[in-house]
C-alpha positions in Angstrom: 0.0 0.0 0.0 1.2 3.6 -0.5 2.8 5.5 2.4 -0.1 8.0 2.2 -2.4 5.3 3.7 -0.2 4.5 6.7 -1.3 5.4 10.2 0.7 7.8 12.4 3.0 6.1 14.8 3.4 2.8 12.9 6.8 1.7 11.7 6.8 0.4 8.1 9.3 -1.0 5.7 9.7 0.6 2.3 9.0 -2.1 -0.4 9.4 0.0 -3.5 10.0 3.6 -4.6 8.1 4.5 -7.8 8.0 7.5 -10.2 10.4 8.8 -12.8 14.1 8.3 -12.4 14.4 11.9 -11.2 11.7 11.4 -8.6 13.3 8.2 -7.4 16.7 9.8 -7.1 15.2 12.8 -5.2 13.4 10.4 -2.7 16.6 8.3 -2.3 18.6 11.4 -1.3 16.0 12.1 1.4 16.5 8.5 2.7 13.5 6.7 1.1 15.3 3.5 0.0 14.0 0.0 -0.5 14.3 -2.0 2.7 14.5 1.2 4.9 12.1 1.9 7.7 9.7 4.9 7.7 7.3 6.1 10.3 4.5 8.6 9.8 4.7 11.3 12.5 1.7 13.3 11.4 -0.6 13.9 8.5 -2.6 17.0 7.6 -4.7 17.2 4.4 -2.6 14.5 2.8 0.7 16.2 3.6 2.9 14.1 5.9 5.8 14.5 8.3 7.7 11.2 8.4 10.7 9.9 10.3 13.2 8.3 7.9 16.9 7.6 8.7 16.7 9.5 12.0 15.4 12.6 10.3 12.0 14.2 9.9 11.0 14.9 6.4 7.8 16.7 5.1 6.4 15.3 1.8 3.2 15.9 0.0 0.5 13.3 -0.9 1.8 12.9 -4.5 5.3 11.9 -3.2 3.8 9.7 -0.5 1.8 7.8 -3.1 5.0 6.9 -4.9 6.5 5.2 -1.8 5.1 1.7 -1.4 5.2 0.0 2.1 
């Protein structure tokens, strides 16, 4: 399921990162890599704050839909 459907506070494993090569590269630089863990901190109107690789990152719903957990 896409990251946008995850509940806050749950730890999840990233199964796949989709999108164009440019999008994948951008998400990888933020720490969204296959096999990595990600946890949703909060979600407001589809925009999310997530913990990934000991950092908090804000992403919009379109980006969250490209990350499969």
